[in-house]
Amino acid sequence: MKHGIKAVLGTTLATAGLIVTIGAVAGLAVAASSTPMVQAALSSAEPESEQGSETDAVADVDAVDAGDPTTSGAEPVVTPAEQAERTAWLEQQAIVRDCMEEQGFEYLYFEWWSPEFLEALRVFQSSDGQGDPLPPKPPGLSAEERAAWELAEGGVNDGEVYDWKDAGCWGYAVHVMGNDESN
């Protein structure tokens, strides 16, 4: 199932119980990459060497002949539970984006199930944690702009007990979505 990354990652994240927060973008890259199921999904997404085994080639042909959507180029099947999770994610992203806009900042949401996410995560991992693994933060911000953006987006993270009122636009979105108990 080397081309079924969207389905694998969606299932992986749901199975692992991973709660993705923009406020911990770098933590997501580290946490996601340390989860065995996500590692398997990322590994299967890497380009294959040109010296594949004959068994792999036969298996690929058999899968295509069988009409397997994970190898035939068709979109993988998304379960109702995965679709509900994706819909909730997009709703929360819209709330964060609107809140950030009210604060005077641009917010570029991302879809954690997309190939672009996997590629950004892979690049981040290969750069020893340099840069941003995900795209919500607009590129080209100065250090001061970046700090202000991060404060508006994630609030003050002082390690104390979680309070959505101190968690910036992300905390506001979590609260609006009714997920305060998740934090």
mmCIF file of C-alpha atoms in Angstrom:
data_model
loop_
_atom_site.group_PDB
_atom_site.id
_atom_site.type_symbol
_atom_site.label_atom_id
_atom_site.label_comp_id
_atom_site.label_asym_id
_atom_site.label_seq_id
_atom_site.Cartn_x
_atom_site.Cartn_y
_atom_site.Cartn_z
ATOM 1 C CA MET A 1 0.000 0.000 0.000
ATOM 2 C CA LYS A 2 2.770 2.411 -0.911
ATOM 3 C CA HIS A 3 0.517 5.044 -2.498
ATOM 4 C CA GLY A 4 -2.224 5.040 0.140
ATOM 5 C CA ILE A 5 -0.529 7.624 2.367
ATOM 6 C CA LYS A 6 -3.608 9.795 2.885
ATOM 7 C CA ALA A 7 -5.617 6.862 4.171
ATOM 8 C CA VAL A 8 -2.712 5.475 6.189
ATOM 9 C CA LEU A 9 -1.893 8.801 7.838
ATOM 10 C CA GLY A 10 -5.543 9.577 8.609
ATOM 11 C CA THR A 11 -5.967 6.163 10.178
ATOM 12 C CA THR A 12 -2.579 6.445 11.864
ATOM 13 C CA LEU A 13 -3.382 9.756 13.509
ATOM 14 C CA ALA A 14 -6.836 8.592 14.563
ATOM 15 C CA THR A 15 -5.473 5.293 15.863
ATOM 16 C CA ALA A 16 -2.594 6.927 17.690
ATOM 17 C CA GLY A 17 -4.995 9.371 19.294
ATOM 18 C CA LEU A 18 -2.760 12.194 18.163
ATOM 19 C CA ILE A 19 -4.313 15.575 18.784
ATOM 20 C CA VAL A 20 -2.738 18.046 16.413
ATOM 21 C CA THR A 21 -2.280 21.564 17.688
ATOM 22 C CA ILE A 22 -0.862 24.399 15.700
ATOM 23 C CA GLY A 23 0.595 25.830 18.900
ATOM 24 C CA ALA A 24 2.943 22.854 18.988
ATOM 25 C CA VAL A 25 3.883 22.706 15.331
ATOM 26 C CA ALA A 26 7.471 21.754 15.976
ATOM 27 C CA GLY A 27 6.293 19.340 18.647
ATOM 28 C CA LEU A 28 3.943 17.784 16.110
ATOM 29 C CA ALA A 29 6.801 17.039 13.785
ATOM 30 C CA VAL A 30 8.775 15.421 16.575
ATOM 31 C CA ALA A 31 5.790 13.645 18.138
ATOM 32 C CA ALA A 32 4.414 12.462 14.826
ATOM 33 C CA SER A 33 7.768 11.222 13.634
ATOM 34 C CA SER A 34 8.321 9.278 16.851
ATOM 35 C CA THR A 35 4.994 7.466 16.544
ATOM 36 C CA PRO A 36 5.675 4.056 14.963
ATOM 37 C CA MET A 37 2.553 4.116 12.802
ATOM 38 C CA VAL A 38 3.383 7.583 11.433
ATOM 39 C CA GLN A 39 6.964 6.471 10.826
ATOM 40 C CA ALA A 40 5.593 3.604 8.769
ATOM 41 C CA ALA A 41 3.371 5.983 6.793
ATOM 42 C CA LEU A 42 6.264 8.353 6.182
ATOM 43 C CA SER A 43 8.583 5.514 5.199
ATOM 44 C CA SER A 44 6.093 4.138 2.721
ATOM 45 C CA ALA A 45 5.771 7.594 1.128
ATOM 46 C CA GLU A 46 9.474 7.890 0.371
ATOM 47 C CA PRO A 47 10.534 7.347 -3.214
ATOM 48 C CA GLU A 48 11.497 3.786 -3.895
ATOM 49 C CA SER A 49 14.891 2.823 -5.198
ATOM 50 C CA GLU A 50 15.128 1.802 -8.802
ATOM 51 C CA GLN A 51 16.182 -1.675 -7.708
ATOM 52 C CA GLY A 52 12.831 -2.981 -6.425
ATOM 53 C CA SER A 53 12.492 -6.691 -5.984
ATOM 54 C CA GLU A 54 10.671 -8.871 -8.457
ATOM 55 C CA THR A 55 8.211 -9.793 -5.698
ATOM 56 C CA ASP A 56 7.391 -6.092 -5.173
ATOM 57 C CA ALA A 57 6.808 -5.627 -8.896
ATOM 58 C CA VAL A 58 4.481 -8.633 -9.045
ATOM 59 C CA ALA A 59 2.593 -7.433 -5.964
ATOM 60 C CA ASP A 60 2.209 -3.968 -7.530
ATOM 61 C CA VAL A 61 0.838 -5.425 -10.757
ATOM 62 C CA ASP A 62 -1.522 -7.699 -8.840
ATOM 63 C CA ALA A 63 -2.795 -4.759 -6.777
ATOM 64 C CA VAL A 64 -3.402 -2.623 -9.872
ATOM 65 C CA ASP A 65 -5.069 -5.534 -11.644
ATOM 66 C CA ALA A 66 -7.322 -5.990 -8.622
ATOM 67 C CA GLY A 67 -8.376 -2.346 -8.828
ATOM 68 C CA ASP A 68 -6.795 -1.391 -5.496
ATOM 69 C CA PRO A 69 -7.311 2.403 -5.203
ATOM 70 C CA THR A 70 -4.135 2.736 -3.140
ATOM 71 C CA THR A 71 -1.996 1.693 -6.099
ATOM 72 C CA SER A 72 -4.104 2.638 -9.105
ATOM 73 C CA GLY A 73 -3.790 6.403 -8.600
ATOM 74 C CA ALA A 74 -7.370 6.784 -7.366
ATOM 75 C CA GLU A 75 -8.071 8.620 -4.132
ATOM 76 C CA PRO A 76 -8.025 6.292 -1.119
ATOM 77 C CA VAL A 77 -11.332 5.566 0.517
ATOM 78 C CA VAL A 78 -11.984 7.791 3.528
ATOM 79 C CA THR A 79 -14.109 6.276 6.267
ATOM 80 C CA PRO A 80 -16.978 8.274 7.793
ATOM 81 C CA ALA A 81 -14.978 8.605 11.031
ATOM 82 C CA GLU A 82 -11.955 9.952 9.139
ATOM 83 C CA GLN A 83 -14.167 12.364 7.214
ATOM 84 C CA ALA A 84 -15.749 13.604 10.451
ATOM 85 C CA GLU A 85 -12.284 14.149 11.935
ATOM 86 C CA ARG A 86 -11.174 16.062 8.832
ATOM 87 C CA THR A 87 -14.332 18.187 8.843
ATOM 88 C CA ALA A 88 -13.832 19.076 12.519
ATOM 89 C CA TRP A 89 -10.188 19.955 11.798
ATOM 90 C CA LEU A 90 -11.188 22.280 8.948
ATOM 91 C CA GLU A 91 -13.870 23.933 11.111
ATOM 92 C CA GLN A 92 -11.311 24.536 13.852
ATOM 93 C CA GLN A 93 -8.810 25.875 11.318
ATOM 94 C CA ALA A 94 -11.432 28.366 10.046
ATOM 95 C CA ILE A 95 -12.027 29.600 13.609
ATOM 96 C CA VAL A 96 -8.280 30.054 14.175
ATOM 97 C CA ARG A 97 -7.909 31.826 10.818
ATOM 98 C CA ASP A 98 -10.788 34.233 11.580
ATOM 99 C CA CYS A 99 -9.431 34.978 15.056
ATOM 100 C CA MET A 100 -5.930 35.588 13.685
ATOM 101 C CA GLU A 101 -7.371 37.899 11.032
ATOM 102 C CA GLU A 102 -9.157 39.879 13.765
ATOM 103 C CA GLN A 103 -5.761 40.209 15.485
ATOM 104 C CA GLY A 104 -4.231 41.504 12.246
ATOM 105 C CA PHE A 105 -2.361 38.348 11.222
ATOM 106 C CA GLU A 106 -2.493 36.006 8.273
ATOM 107 C CA TYR A 107 -3.028 32.335 9.097
ATOM 108 C CA LEU A 108 -2.436 29.624 6.508
ATOM 109 C CA TYR A 109 -4.192 26.468 7.604
ATOM 110 C CA PHE A 110 -3.000 22.995 6.627
ATOM 111 C CA GLU A 111 -4.523 19.579 6.131
ATOM 112 C CA TRP A 112 -2.552 17.016 8.131
ATOM 113 C CA TRP A 113 -3.709 14.252 5.795
ATOM 114 C CA SER A 114 -2.368 15.863 2.624
ATOM 115 C CA PRO A 115 0.767 14.898 0.685
ATOM 116 C CA GLU A 116 1.968 18.491 1.164
ATOM 117 C CA PHE A 117 1.908 17.991 4.936
ATOM 118 C CA LEU A 118 3.889 14.775 4.637
ATOM 119 C CA GLU A 119 6.448 16.473 2.404
ATOM 120 C CA ALA A 120 6.802 19.464 4.762
ATOM 121 C CA LEU A 121 7.221 17.096 7.693
ATOM 122 C CA ARG A 122 9.817 15.053 5.800
ATOM 123 C CA VAL A 123 11.790 18.208 4.887
ATOM 124 C CA PHE A 124 11.617 19.415 8.493
ATOM 125 C CA GLN A 125 12.913 16.075 9.766
ATOM 126 C CA SER A 126 15.775 16.053 7.275
ATOM 127 C CA SER A 127 16.843 19.580 8.270
ATOM 128 C CA ASP A 128 17.567 18.731 11.908
ATOM 129 C CA GLY A 129 14.519 20.656 13.072
ATOM 130 C CA GLN A 130 15.392 23.881 11.278
ATOM 131 C CA GLY A 131 12.522 25.938 9.880
ATOM 132 C CA ASP A 132 8.803 25.327 10.144
ATOM 133 C CA PRO A 133 7.398 21.886 9.373
ATOM 134 C CA LEU A 134 3.935 23.220 8.582
ATOM 135 C CA PRO A 135 2.524 26.192 6.699
ATOM 136 C CA PRO A 136 0.169 28.106 9.050
ATOM 137 C CA LYS A 137 2.730 30.818 9.672
ATOM 138 C CA PRO A 138 3.260 33.111 6.675
ATOM 139 C CA PRO A 139 6.819 33.080 5.354
ATOM 140 C CA GLY A 140 9.125 36.075 5.616
ATOM 141 C CA LEU A 141 8.193 37.336 9.082
ATOM 142 C CA SER A 142 10.834 39.246 11.028
ATOM 143 C CA ALA A 143 11.756 37.934 14.476
ATOM 144 C CA GLU A 144 9.420 40.482 16.107
ATOM 145 C CA GLU A 145 6.557 39.711 13.707
ATOM 146 C CA ARG A 146 7.073 36.001 14.250
ATOM 147 C CA ALA A 147 6.926 36.394 18.050
ATOM 148 C CA ALA A 148 3.746 38.500 17.814
ATOM 149 C CA TRP A 149 2.183 35.984 15.399
ATOM 150 C CA GLU A 150 3.010 33.069 17.703
ATOM 151 C CA LEU A 151 1.597 34.901 20.734
ATOM 152 C CA ALA A 152 -1.661 35.658 18.911
ATOM 153 C CA GLU A 153 -1.919 32.104 17.629
ATOM 154 C CA GLY A 154 -0.883 30.127 20.718
ATOM 155 C CA GLY A 155 -1.084 32.557 23.603
ATOM 156 C CA VAL A 156 1.077 32.297 26.680
ATOM 157 C CA ASN A 157 2.360 28.801 27.381
ATOM 158 C CA ASP A 158 3.660 29.069 30.916
ATOM 159 C CA GLY A 159 3.303 25.373 31.733
ATOM 160 C CA GLU A 160 0.516 26.034 34.207
ATOM 161 C CA VAL A 161 -2.931 24.467 34.056
ATOM 162 C CA TYR A 162 -4.499 24.906 30.622
ATOM 163 C CA ASP A 163 -6.967 27.768 30.255
ATOM 164 C CA TRP A 164 -8.294 28.451 26.781
ATOM 165 C CA LYS A 165 -8.356 32.186 27.558
ATOM 166 C CA ASP A 166 -4.542 32.143 27.779
ATOM 167 C CA ALA A 167 -4.064 29.963 24.699
ATOM 168 C CA GLY A 168 -4.520 32.555 21.949
ATOM 169 C CA CYS A 169 -6.587 31.937 18.857
ATOM 170 C CA TRP A 170 -5.867 28.227 19.017
ATOM 171 C CA GLY A 171 -7.282 28.018 22.539
ATOM 172 C CA TYR A 172 -10.300 30.047 21.476
ATOM 173 C CA ALA A 173 -10.952 27.630 18.597
ATOM 174 C CA VAL A 174 -10.567 24.613 20.887
ATOM 175 C CA HIS A 175 -13.081 26.189 23.265
ATOM 176 C CA VAL A 176 -15.579 27.059 20.512
ATOM 177 C CA MET A 177 -15.363 23.492 19.192
ATOM 178 C CA GLY A 178 -16.122 22.170 22.702
ATOM 179 C CA ASN A 179 -12.788 20.427 23.165
ATOM 180 C CA ASP A 180 -11.496 22.103 26.334
ATOM 181 C CA GLU A 181 -11.246 18.727 28.082
ATOM 182 C CA SER A 182 -8.738 17.614 25.428
ATOM 183 C CA ASN A 183 -6.113 19.944 26.851
#
